[in-house]
Amino acid sequence: MARKRDTKTEQKSLDHDFISTAAETLTHRAEAAPDHGSSIFQLIICVAGIYISFLTWALLQERITTTPYGADRKIFRAPLVINTVQSTFASIIGYIYFRYSSSPSSSGGASARVFPGFNITSKLLLVAITQTLASPFGYASLKHIDYITYILAKSCKLLPVMFLHVTLFQRRYPLYKYMVVLAVTCGVAVFTLYPAHPKARKASKGGVSDEEKNVVWGMVLLGLNLLFDGLTNTIQDDIFQRSPKGLVSGPQMMAALNTLSSVLTAGWLLVNPWSTELVDALAFIKAHPKVGMDIIGFAVCGSLGQVFIFHTLAKFGSLVLVTVTVTRKMLSMVFSVVAFGHSLSHMQKLGVGMVFSGIGAEAMMKRHQEKAKKEANARKLEEANRHAKVQ
């Protein structure tokens, strides 16, 4: 599928874990031209696929990482095992999708090999490493903060990317992007500082309670996760800016990156002498088979969701995808509140509104910019045709 590289750093709120980062970054940097011949039926299938896949994915992620299993009420604590399973499923499904999309009629010039060459593969390996490092921090933060806070903080990938580009590369952004980051940051801060049950966070002697300390530590861990996300996005940015046009396709990125990630995480689990995570995880799954089924379901939903993302991008363009994914994330929060009994204070609802207002404003600005660009291109084409007729 032909794609043109967009060198601007733009945020699209998709997903917030190890397996989704590649798709999320790719979709707003390797933007496809929409296929206007695509049917409404195809659009309905794509939208339904994204909603069903990722709403189920989010519910399973929260269940696996935050809820106890069995009579002993233990919580599954093996993030690398989760990552290995989901990246393995994604690499298999991604490979099938890549082979289908790289047929002569649909490849658009992309390489027929999963790994297009040493230079790009080495960069993909670096991306896999940063993703592998990011995920444990994200899962560890869930021990200290609730899942909705996690979703909110992960909603704006623009934040860590802008931070790295401004501090390391002295890059400047339009004013509205700074306003988006400010709105999201303030929204997350309001949500965190005004919990639904404030009495539980009072210190016994006027100091800082243990729970407050835990929340701060959870936000630190989440901040490290976001920092690695920013590094991941920056490296992927470089891949698409420096690679010849059409050399790396979305399905190819999905297959290659998840294969490398699977090798890294599986290798670490098998050879690391200081960790018993794999043994402990297998024992936990043996004692509580339901968690094993949840992990498999989680991996399958995430993998299929990526396929629907890439297909939607190729057939209908990024503007449709932005709308679908922003509304999907809002629905994920609603489902989380209903399914797991979360309660939100009025200030927390305000914080949620600030976050999604910022994300929605950026989506609207992008739509306006894309419309202006198309109109400008149409005017240039019309002008060129007029000159050609005169000559």
mmCIF file of C-alpha atoms in Angstrom:
data_model
loop_
_atom_site.group_PDB
_atom_site.id
_atom_site.type_symbol
_atom_site.label_atom_id
_atom_site.label_comp_id
_atom_site.label_asym_id
_atom_site.label_seq_id
_atom_site.Cartn_x
_atom_site.Cartn_y
_atom_site.Cartn_z
ATOM 1 C CA MET A 1 0.000 0.000 0.000
ATOM 2 C CA ALA A 2 1.462 3.318 -1.018
ATOM 3 C CA ARG A 3 2.122 5.687 1.823
ATOM 4 C CA LYS A 4 3.602 9.147 2.030
ATOM 5 C CA ARG A 5 5.732 10.094 4.992
ATOM 6 C CA ASP A 6 4.513 12.893 7.221
ATOM 7 C CA THR A 7 7.477 14.480 8.957
ATOM 8 C CA LYS A 8 5.333 16.396 11.383
ATOM 9 C CA THR A 9 4.831 14.902 14.805
ATOM 10 C CA GLU A 10 1.106 14.418 15.180
ATOM 11 C CA GLN A 11 -0.829 12.618 17.856
ATOM 12 C CA LYS A 12 -3.621 10.180 17.368
ATOM 13 C CA SER A 13 -5.095 8.605 20.410
ATOM 14 C CA LEU A 14 -5.060 4.911 19.784
ATOM 15 C CA ASP A 15 -3.711 2.516 22.350
ATOM 16 C CA HIS A 16 -1.386 2.514 25.256
ATOM 17 C CA ASP A 17 0.703 -0.596 25.464
ATOM 18 C CA PHE A 18 3.602 -2.490 23.996
ATOM 19 C CA ILE A 19 1.778 -4.097 21.084
ATOM 20 C CA SER A 20 -0.073 -0.993 19.897
ATOM 21 C CA THR A 21 2.706 1.564 19.863
ATOM 22 C CA ALA A 22 3.998 0.515 16.451
ATOM 23 C CA ALA A 23 0.584 0.826 14.858
ATOM 24 C CA GLU A 24 -0.114 4.057 16.669
ATOM 25 C CA THR A 25 3.119 5.722 15.641
ATOM 26 C CA LEU A 26 2.972 4.397 12.105
ATOM 27 C CA THR A 27 -0.554 5.536 11.411
ATOM 28 C CA HIS A 28 0.193 9.192 12.011
ATOM 29 C CA ARG A 29 3.591 9.198 10.289
ATOM 30 C CA ALA A 30 3.054 6.892 7.309
ATOM 31 C CA GLU A 31 -0.310 8.271 6.349
ATOM 32 C CA ALA A 32 -2.072 6.556 3.499
ATOM 33 C CA ALA A 33 -4.149 8.270 0.863
ATOM 34 C CA PRO A 34 -7.787 7.262 1.313
ATOM 35 C CA ASP A 35 -9.348 5.040 -1.298
ATOM 36 C CA HIS A 36 -12.507 6.935 -2.190
ATOM 37 C CA GLY A 37 -13.847 3.916 -4.030
ATOM 38 C CA SER A 38 -14.177 2.023 -0.772
ATOM 39 C CA SER A 39 -17.723 1.163 0.179
ATOM 40 C CA ILE A 40 -19.692 2.247 3.223
ATOM 41 C CA PHE A 41 -19.970 -1.437 4.079
ATOM 42 C CA GLN A 42 -16.174 -1.688 4.299
ATOM 43 C CA LEU A 43 -16.089 1.371 6.552
ATOM 44 C CA ILE A 44 -18.682 -0.160 8.872
ATOM 45 C CA ILE A 45 -16.652 -3.384 9.055
ATOM 46 C CA CYS A 46 -13.437 -1.479 9.810
ATOM 47 C CA VAL A 47 -15.010 0.733 12.482
ATOM 48 C CA ALA A 48 -16.766 -2.220 14.105
ATOM 49 C CA GLY A 49 -13.512 -4.194 14.006
ATOM 50 C CA ILE A 50 -11.568 -1.422 15.762
ATOM 51 C CA TYR A 51 -14.265 -0.902 18.384
ATOM 52 C CA ILE A 52 -14.814 -4.576 19.156
ATOM 53 C CA SER A 53 -11.115 -5.492 19.112
ATOM 54 C CA PHE A 54 -9.810 -2.656 21.250
ATOM 55 C CA LEU A 55 -12.738 -2.304 23.641
ATOM 56 C CA THR A 56 -12.367 -6.004 24.446
ATOM 57 C CA TRP A 57 -8.583 -5.589 24.508
ATOM 58 C CA ALA A 58 -8.796 -2.766 27.064
ATOM 59 C CA LEU A 59 -11.190 -4.657 29.326
ATOM 60 C CA LEU A 60 -8.945 -7.731 29.259
ATOM 61 C CA GLN A 61 -5.855 -5.626 29.958
ATOM 62 C CA GLU A 62 -7.460 -4.121 33.050
ATOM 63 C CA ARG A 63 -8.718 -7.509 34.217
ATOM 64 C CA ILE A 64 -5.320 -9.190 33.791
ATOM 65 C CA THR A 65 -3.248 -6.461 35.435
ATOM 66 C CA THR A 66 -5.469 -5.114 38.216
ATOM 67 C CA THR A 67 -7.999 -7.732 39.349
ATOM 68 C CA PRO A 68 -7.357 -10.782 41.566
ATOM 69 C CA TYR A 69 -7.878 -14.359 40.364
ATOM 70 C CA GLY A 70 -9.037 -17.390 42.333
ATOM 71 C CA ALA A 71 -9.834 -17.953 45.971
ATOM 72 C CA ASP A 72 -6.390 -16.741 47.037
ATOM 73 C CA ARG A 73 -7.124 -13.349 45.390
ATOM 74 C CA LYS A 74 -3.740 -12.998 43.717
ATOM 75 C CA ILE A 75 -2.974 -10.580 40.878
ATOM 76 C CA PHE A 76 -0.985 -11.667 37.832
ATOM 77 C CA ARG A 77 2.388 -9.852 37.853
ATOM 78 C CA ALA A 78 4.316 -10.884 34.746
ATOM 79 C CA PRO A 79 4.437 -8.031 32.208
ATOM 80 C CA LEU A 80 7.130 -9.592 30.028
ATOM 81 C CA VAL A 81 5.117 -12.796 29.707
ATOM 82 C CA ILE A 82 2.090 -10.765 28.604
ATOM 83 C CA ASN A 83 4.269 -8.880 26.122
ATOM 84 C CA THR A 84 5.790 -12.060 24.721
ATOM 85 C CA VAL A 85 2.420 -13.701 24.127
ATOM 86 C CA GLN A 86 0.870 -10.655 22.501
ATOM 87 C CA SER A 87 3.884 -9.842 20.309
ATOM 88 C CA THR A 88 4.060 -13.479 19.175
ATOM 89 C CA PHE A 89 0.413 -13.449 18.121
ATOM 90 C CA ALA A 90 0.879 -10.051 16.462
ATOM 91 C CA SER A 91 3.937 -11.234 14.530
ATOM 92 C CA ILE A 92 2.029 -14.258 13.165
ATOM 93 C CA ILE A 93 -1.099 -12.300 12.240
ATOM 94 C CA GLY A 94 1.059 -9.433 10.980
ATOM 95 C CA TYR A 95 3.010 -11.787 8.725
ATOM 96 C CA ILE A 96 -0.205 -13.180 7.215
ATOM 97 C CA TYR A 97 -1.505 -9.659 6.668
ATOM 98 C CA PHE A 98 1.835 -8.560 5.194
ATOM 99 C CA ARG A 99 1.878 -11.440 2.710
ATOM 100 C CA TYR A 100 -1.680 -10.670 1.666
ATOM 101 C CA SER A 101 -1.011 -6.936 1.279
ATOM 102 C CA SER A 102 2.337 -7.422 -0.507
ATOM 103 C CA SER A 103 0.790 -9.228 -3.463
ATOM 104 C CA PRO A 104 1.653 -7.604 -6.837
ATOM 105 C CA SER A 105 -1.725 -5.888 -6.988
ATOM 106 C CA SER A 106 -1.498 -4.307 -3.532
ATOM 107 C CA SER A 107 2.128 -3.937 -2.475
ATOM 108 C CA GLY A 108 2.569 -0.424 -3.802
ATOM 109 C CA GLY A 109 6.324 -0.918 -4.169
ATOM 110 C CA ALA A 110 7.032 -2.044 -0.616
ATOM 111 C CA SER A 111 9.690 -4.679 -0.039
ATOM 112 C CA ALA A 112 8.444 -8.279 -0.257
ATOM 113 C CA ARG A 113 10.676 -9.214 2.675
ATOM 114 C CA VAL A 114 9.596 -8.755 6.281
ATOM 115 C CA PHE A 115 13.010 -7.273 7.113
ATOM 116 C CA PRO A 116 13.873 -4.814 4.304
ATOM 117 C CA GLY A 117 17.602 -4.510 5.045
ATOM 118 C CA PHE A 118 20.245 -4.271 7.751
ATOM 119 C CA ASN A 119 19.998 -0.503 8.224
ATOM 120 C CA ILE A 120 16.237 -0.412 8.774
ATOM 121 C CA THR A 121 16.227 -3.698 10.703
ATOM 122 C CA SER A 122 18.814 -2.327 13.144
ATOM 123 C CA LYS A 123 16.571 0.679 13.776
ATOM 124 C CA LEU A 124 13.554 -1.580 14.201
ATOM 125 C CA LEU A 125 15.566 -3.551 16.747
ATOM 126 C CA LEU A 126 16.183 -0.322 18.657
ATOM 127 C CA VAL A 127 12.445 0.399 18.557
ATOM 128 C CA ALA A 128 11.738 -3.096 19.894
ATOM 129 C CA ILE A 129 14.214 -2.503 22.727
ATOM 130 C CA THR A 130 12.647 0.814 23.767
ATOM 131 C CA GLN A 131 9.177 -0.745 23.649
ATOM 132 C CA THR A 132 10.360 -3.695 25.713
ATOM 133 C CA LEU A 133 11.813 -1.321 28.303
ATOM 134 C CA ALA A 134 8.695 0.875 28.339
ATOM 135 C CA SER A 135 6.075 -1.760 29.003
ATOM 136 C CA PRO A 136 7.200 -3.019 32.453
ATOM 137 C CA PHE A 137 7.124 0.562 33.782
ATOM 138 C CA GLY A 138 3.571 0.974 32.516
ATOM 139 C CA TYR A 139 2.367 -2.266 34.066
ATOM 140 C CA ALA A 140 4.216 -1.509 37.327
ATOM 141 C CA SER A 141 2.455 1.854 37.564
ATOM 142 C CA LEU A 142 -0.900 0.042 37.673
ATOM 143 C CA LYS A 143 0.027 -1.232 41.130
ATOM 144 C CA HIS A 144 -0.241 2.354 42.399
ATOM 145 C CA ILE A 145 -2.714 4.168 40.125
ATOM 146 C CA ASP A 146 -6.065 3.145 38.697
ATOM 147 C CA TYR A 147 -6.586 2.124 35.110
ATOM 148 C CA ILE A 148 -8.510 5.246 34.112
ATOM 149 C CA THR A 149 -5.610 7.461 35.216
ATOM 150 C CA TYR A 150 -3.383 5.212 33.131
ATOM 151 C CA ILE A 151 -5.598 5.626 30.054
ATOM 152 C CA LEU A 152 -5.727 9.403 30.456
ATOM 153 C CA ALA A 153 -1.972 9.797 30.819
ATOM 154 C CA LYS A 154 -1.371 7.562 27.800
ATOM 155 C CA SER A 155 -3.980 9.304 25.666
ATOM 156 C CA CYS A 156 -1.629 11.915 24.247
ATOM 157 C CA LYS A 157 1.476 10.438 22.632
ATOM 158 C CA LEU A 158 2.253 13.991 21.562
ATOM 159 C CA LEU A 159 3.438 14.856 25.076
ATOM 160 C CA PRO A 160 6.582 12.669 25.359
ATOM 161 C CA VAL A 161 7.452 13.151 21.688
ATOM 162 C CA MET A 162 7.266 16.935 21.987
ATOM 163 C CA PHE A 163 9.259 16.860 25.213
ATOM 164 C CA LEU A 164 12.109 14.947 23.582
ATOM 165 C CA HIS A 165 12.096 16.983 20.383
ATOM 166 C CA VAL A 166 12.010 20.327 22.195
ATOM 167 C CA THR A 167 14.669 19.438 24.784
ATOM 168 C CA LEU A 168 17.040 17.370 22.633
ATOM 169 C CA PHE A 169 16.563 18.776 19.140
ATOM 170 C CA GLN A 170 15.343 22.345 19.888
ATOM 171 C CA ARG A 171 12.413 21.776 17.574
ATOM 172 C CA ARG A 172 9.511 24.234 17.626
ATOM 173 C CA TYR A 173 5.814 23.397 17.282
ATOM 174 C CA PRO A 174 2.674 25.400 16.448
ATOM 175 C CA LEU A 175 1.082 27.122 19.434
ATOM 176 C CA TYR A 176 -1.989 24.887 19.362
ATOM 177 C CA LYS A 177 0.124 21.776 20.023
ATOM 178 C CA TYR A 178 1.499 23.335 23.204
ATOM 179 C CA MET A 179 -2.089 24.148 24.193
ATOM 180 C CA VAL A 180 -3.113 20.534 23.579
ATOM 181 C CA VAL A 181 -0.280 19.252 25.776
ATOM 182 C CA LEU A 182 -1.192 21.798 28.477
ATOM 183 C CA ALA A 183 -4.854 20.734 28.408
ATOM 184 C CA VAL A 184 -3.983 17.028 28.620
ATOM 185 C CA THR A 185 -1.418 17.564 31.388
ATOM 186 C CA CYS A 186 -3.812 19.705 33.444
ATOM 187 C CA GLY A 187 -6.604 17.195 32.885
ATOM 188 C CA VAL A 188 -4.483 14.297 34.151
ATOM 189 C CA ALA A 189 -3.331 16.400 37.130
ATOM 190 C CA VAL A 190 -6.906 17.332 38.072
ATOM 191 C CA PHE A 191 -8.024 13.718 37.710
ATOM 192 C CA THR A 192 -5.189 12.508 39.966
ATOM 193 C CA LEU A 193 -5.471 15.227 42.632
ATOM 194 C CA TYR A 194 -9.237 15.016 43.123
ATOM 195 C CA PRO A 195 -10.107 11.333 43.656
ATOM 196 C CA ALA A 196 -13.633 10.098 44.207
ATOM 197 C CA HIS A 197 -12.752 9.025 47.775
ATOM 198 C CA PRO A 198 -10.466 11.735 49.204
ATOM 199 C CA LYS A 199 -10.741 10.511 52.812
ATOM 200 C CA ALA A 200 -8.770 7.403 51.954
ATOM 201 C CA ARG A 201 -5.790 9.575 51.122
ATOM 202 C CA LYS A 202 -5.546 11.607 54.322
ATOM 203 C CA ALA A 203 -2.399 11.164 56.347
ATOM 204 C CA SER A 204 -2.843 10.087 59.933
ATOM 205 C CA LYS A 205 -0.714 12.882 61.400
ATOM 206 C CA GLY A 206 -0.999 15.663 58.875
ATOM 207 C CA GLY A 207 1.797 14.374 56.664
ATOM 208 C CA VAL A 208 1.731 12.559 53.361
ATOM 209 C CA SER A 209 -0.112 9.246 53.475
ATOM 210 C CA ASP A 210 1.295 5.999 52.150
ATOM 211 C CA GLU A 211 -1.402 5.948 49.485
ATOM 212 C CA GLU A 212 -0.423 9.425 48.304
ATOM 213 C CA LYS A 213 3.198 8.309 48.135
ATOM 214 C CA ASN A 214 2.123 5.293 46.095
ATOM 215 C CA VAL A 215 0.229 7.503 43.643
ATOM 216 C CA VAL A 216 3.278 9.733 43.197
ATOM 217 C CA TRP A 217 5.462 6.676 42.606
ATOM 218 C CA GLY A 218 2.909 5.316 40.151
ATOM 219 C CA MET A 219 3.005 8.575 38.197
ATOM 220 C CA VAL A 220 6.820 8.469 38.175
ATOM 221 C CA LEU A 221 6.710 4.958 36.710
ATOM 222 C CA LEU A 222 4.129 6.063 34.169
ATOM 223 C CA GLY A 223 6.327 9.047 33.299
ATOM 224 C CA LEU A 224 9.228 6.698 32.556
ATOM 225 C CA ASN A 225 6.903 4.632 30.394
ATOM 226 C CA LEU A 226 5.899 7.754 28.465
ATOM 227 C CA LEU A 227 9.550 8.750 28.075
ATOM 228 C CA PHE A 228 10.370 5.416 26.441
ATOM 229 C CA ASP A 229 7.253 5.829 24.284
ATOM 230 C CA GLY A 230 8.676 9.140 23.134
ATOM 231 C CA LEU A 231 11.985 7.508 22.246
ATOM 232 C CA THR A 232 10.116 4.807 20.335
ATOM 233 C CA ASN A 233 8.131 7.358 18.344
ATOM 234 C CA THR A 234 11.239 9.435 17.626
ATOM 235 C CA ILE A 235 13.134 6.439 16.230
ATOM 236 C CA GLN A 236 10.165 5.402 14.098
ATOM 237 C CA ASP A 237 9.952 8.983 12.874
ATOM 238 C CA ASP A 238 13.549 8.692 11.721
ATOM 239 C CA ILE A 239 12.859 5.400 9.926
ATOM 240 C CA PHE A 240 10.111 6.921 7.796
ATOM 241 C CA GLN A 241 11.959 10.178 7.144
ATOM 242 C CA ARG A 242 15.147 8.483 5.970
ATOM 243 C CA SER A 243 13.752 5.405 4.218
ATOM 244 C CA PRO A 244 12.953 5.605 0.497
ATOM 245 C CA LYS A 245 9.264 6.114 -0.144
ATOM 246 C CA GLY A 246 7.319 2.845 -0.081
ATOM 247 C CA LEU A 247 10.220 0.791 1.292
ATOM 248 C CA VAL A 248 8.492 0.117 4.629
ATOM 249 C CA SER A 249 4.759 -0.596 4.707
ATOM 250 C CA GLY A 250 2.419 -0.739 7.686
ATOM 251 C CA PRO A 251 1.899 -4.525 7.632
ATOM 252 C CA GLN A 252 5.646 -4.974 7.170
ATOM 253 C CA MET A 253 6.346 -2.824 10.229
ATOM 254 C CA MET A 254 3.778 -4.802 12.224
ATOM 255 C CA ALA A 255 5.305 -8.172 11.307
ATOM 256 C CA ALA A 256 8.957 -7.165 11.682
ATOM 257 C CA LEU A 257 8.660 -5.185 14.895
ATOM 258 C CA ASN A 258 6.582 -7.770 16.713
ATOM 259 C CA THR A 259 8.931 -10.561 15.607
ATOM 260 C CA LEU A 260 11.935 -8.695 17.021
ATOM 261 C CA SER A 261 10.038 -7.905 20.216
ATOM 262 C CA SER A 262 9.071 -11.556 20.654
ATOM 263 C CA VAL A 263 12.692 -12.667 20.310
ATOM 264 C CA LEU A 264 13.879 -10.042 22.809
ATOM 265 C CA THR A 265 11.305 -10.720 25.513
ATOM 266 C CA ALA A 266 11.335 -14.510 25.120
ATOM 267 C CA GLY A 267 15.129 -14.545 25.185
ATOM 268 C CA TRP A 268 15.226 -12.434 28.336
ATOM 269 C CA LEU A 269 12.680 -14.644 30.094
ATOM 270 C CA LEU A 270 14.624 -17.794 29.205
ATOM 271 C CA VAL A 271 18.199 -16.710 29.950
ATOM 272 C CA ASN A 272 17.843 -14.151 32.752
ATOM 273 C CA PRO A 273 19.269 -15.896 35.856
ATOM 274 C CA TRP A 274 18.017 -13.221 38.276
ATOM 275 C CA SER A 275 14.321 -13.504 37.459
ATOM 276 C CA THR A 276 11.770 -16.251 37.981
ATOM 277 C CA GLU A 277 9.018 -14.390 36.124
ATOM 278 C CA LEU A 278 8.439 -17.117 33.532
ATOM 279 C CA VAL A 279 8.320 -19.924 36.105
ATOM 280 C CA ASP A 280 6.074 -17.885 38.401
ATOM 281 C CA ALA A 281 3.771 -16.965 35.514
ATOM 282 C CA LEU A 282 3.405 -20.568 34.358
ATOM 283 C CA ALA A 283 2.644 -21.651 37.921
ATOM 284 C CA PHE A 284 0.055 -18.877 38.254
ATOM 285 C CA ILE A 285 -1.602 -19.834 34.948
ATOM 286 C CA LYS A 286 -1.641 -23.498 35.982
ATOM 287 C CA ALA A 287 -3.348 -22.568 39.254
ATOM 288 C CA HIS A 288 -5.676 -20.062 37.576
ATOM 289 C CA PRO A 289 -6.349 -21.174 33.957
ATOM 290 C CA LYS A 290 -8.716 -18.253 33.417
ATOM 291 C CA VAL A 291 -5.819 -15.785 33.322
ATOM 292 C CA GLY A 292 -4.240 -17.814 30.514
ATOM 293 C CA MET A 293 -7.410 -17.545 28.445
ATOM 294 C CA ASP A 294 -7.588 -13.812 29.199
ATOM 295 C CA ILE A 295 -3.997 -13.308 28.011
ATOM 296 C CA ILE A 296 -4.652 -15.197 24.766
ATOM 297 C CA GLY A 297 -7.837 -13.198 24.172
ATOM 298 C CA PHE A 298 -5.936 -9.993 24.909
ATOM 299 C CA ALA A 299 -3.217 -10.907 22.402
ATOM 300 C CA VAL A 300 -5.660 -11.902 19.657
ATOM 301 C CA CYS A 301 -7.749 -8.734 20.079
ATOM 302 C CA GLY A 302 -4.673 -6.501 19.986
ATOM 303 C CA SER A 303 -3.325 -8.213 16.878
ATOM 304 C CA LEU A 304 -6.604 -8.078 14.961
ATOM 305 C CA GLY A 305 -7.080 -4.483 16.073
ATOM 306 C CA GLN A 306 -3.804 -3.519 14.425
ATOM 307 C CA VAL A 307 -4.921 -5.104 11.159
ATOM 308 C CA PHE A 308 -8.179 -3.124 11.236
ATOM 309 C CA ILE A 309 -6.182 0.039 11.959
ATOM 310 C CA PHE A 310 -3.891 -0.399 8.972
ATOM 311 C CA HIS A 311 -6.758 -1.378 6.674
ATOM 312 C CA THR A 312 -8.828 1.636 7.753
ATOM 313 C CA LEU A 313 -5.837 3.897 7.195
ATOM 314 C CA ALA A 314 -5.232 2.526 3.700
ATOM 315 C CA LYS A 315 -8.867 2.621 2.585
ATOM 316 C CA PHE A 316 -10.248 5.734 4.281
ATOM 317 C CA GLY A 317 -7.294 7.875 5.417
ATOM 318 C CA SER A 318 -6.073 9.166 8.749
ATOM 319 C CA LEU A 319 -8.925 11.622 9.407
ATOM 320 C CA VAL A 320 -11.464 8.806 9.654
ATOM 321 C CA LEU A 321 -9.038 6.828 11.794
ATOM 322 C CA VAL A 322 -8.487 9.731 14.216
ATOM 323 C CA THR A 323 -12.233 10.101 14.762
ATOM 324 C CA VAL A 324 -12.718 6.384 15.331
ATOM 325 C CA THR A 325 -9.813 5.998 17.747
ATOM 326 C CA VAL A 326 -10.597 9.082 19.849
ATOM 327 C CA THR A 327 -14.193 7.965 20.344
ATOM 328 C CA ARG A 328 -12.975 4.416 21.008
ATOM 329 C CA LYS A 329 -10.771 5.596 23.837
ATOM 330 C CA MET A 330 -13.648 7.504 25.410
ATOM 331 C CA LEU A 331 -15.786 4.365 25.205
ATOM 332 C CA SER A 332 -12.969 2.366 26.825
ATOM 333 C CA MET A 333 -13.161 4.642 29.846
ATOM 334 C CA VAL A 334 -16.938 4.288 30.031
ATOM 335 C CA PHE A 335 -16.662 0.501 29.782
ATOM 336 C CA SER A 336 -13.990 0.478 32.496
ATOM 337 C CA VAL A 337 -16.203 2.479 34.861
ATOM 338 C CA VAL A 338 -19.182 0.184 34.251
ATOM 339 C CA ALA A 339 -17.351 -3.163 34.197
ATOM 340 C CA PHE A 340 -15.053 -2.599 37.173
ATOM 341 C CA GLY A 341 -17.171 -0.318 39.338
ATOM 342 C CA HIS A 342 -14.978 2.788 39.242
ATOM 343 C CA SER A 343 -16.522 5.970 40.593
ATOM 344 C CA LEU A 344 -15.514 9.438 39.427
ATOM 345 C CA SER A 345 -15.724 12.705 41.353
ATOM 346 C CA HIS A 346 -17.005 15.837 39.641
ATOM 347 C CA MET A 347 -13.445 17.156 39.392
ATOM 348 C CA GLN A 348 -12.302 13.900 37.824
ATOM 349 C CA LYS A 349 -15.037 14.212 35.222
ATOM 350 C CA LEU A 350 -13.729 17.715 34.541
ATOM 351 C CA GLY A 351 -10.221 16.276 34.147
ATOM 352 C CA VAL A 352 -11.474 13.691 31.660
ATOM 353 C CA GLY A 353 -13.232 16.447 29.734
ATOM 354 C CA MET A 354 -10.035 18.513 29.596
ATOM 355 C CA VAL A 355 -8.036 15.567 28.242
ATOM 356 C CA PHE A 356 -10.461 14.665 25.487
ATOM 357 C CA SER A 357 -11.144 18.309 24.652
ATOM 358 C CA GLY A 358 -7.432 18.713 23.989
ATOM 359 C CA ILE A 359 -7.277 15.557 21.897
ATOM 360 C CA GLY A 360 -10.435 16.503 20.008
ATOM 361 C CA ALA A 361 -9.125 20.017 19.348
ATOM 362 C CA GLU A 362 -5.955 18.602 17.844
ATOM 363 C CA ALA A 363 -7.970 16.258 15.632
ATOM 364 C CA MET A 364 -10.046 19.219 14.413
ATOM 365 C CA MET A 365 -6.900 21.267 13.722
ATOM 366 C CA LYS A 366 -5.456 18.385 11.751
ATOM 367 C CA ARG A 367 -8.650 18.085 9.742
ATOM 368 C CA HIS A 368 -8.548 21.813 9.011
ATOM 369 C CA GLN A 369 -4.892 21.620 7.933
ATOM 370 C CA GLU A 370 -5.541 18.623 5.688
ATOM 371 C CA LYS A 371 -8.487 20.385 4.073
ATOM 372 C CA ALA A 372 -6.399 23.522 3.505
ATOM 373 C CA LYS A 373 -3.573 21.439 2.012
ATOM 374 C CA LYS A 374 -5.950 19.676 -0.403
ATOM 375 C CA GLU A 375 -7.471 22.988 -1.471
ATOM 376 C CA ALA A 376 -4.003 24.456 -2.037
ATOM 377 C CA ASN A 377 -2.959 21.438 -4.102
ATOM 378 C CA ALA A 378 -6.158 21.661 -6.130
ATOM 379 C CA ARG A 379 -5.490 25.334 -6.836
ATOM 380 C CA LYS A 380 -1.921 24.558 -7.921
ATOM 381 C CA LEU A 381 -3.158 21.802 -10.234
ATOM 382 C CA GLU A 382 -5.796 24.075 -11.702
ATOM 383 C CA GLU A 383 -3.203 26.800 -12.216
ATOM 384 C CA ALA A 384 -0.829 24.351 -13.919
ATOM 385 C CA ASN A 385 -3.596 23.134 -16.234
ATOM 386 C CA ARG A 386 -4.494 26.705 -17.109
ATOM 387 C CA HIS A 387 -0.886 27.507 -18.024
ATOM 388 C CA ALA A 388 -0.666 24.308 -20.083
ATOM 389 C CA LYS A 389 -3.744 25.292 -22.084
ATOM 390 C CA VAL A 390 -2.372 28.778 -22.704
ATOM 391 C CA GLN A 391 0.879 27.342 -24.056
#
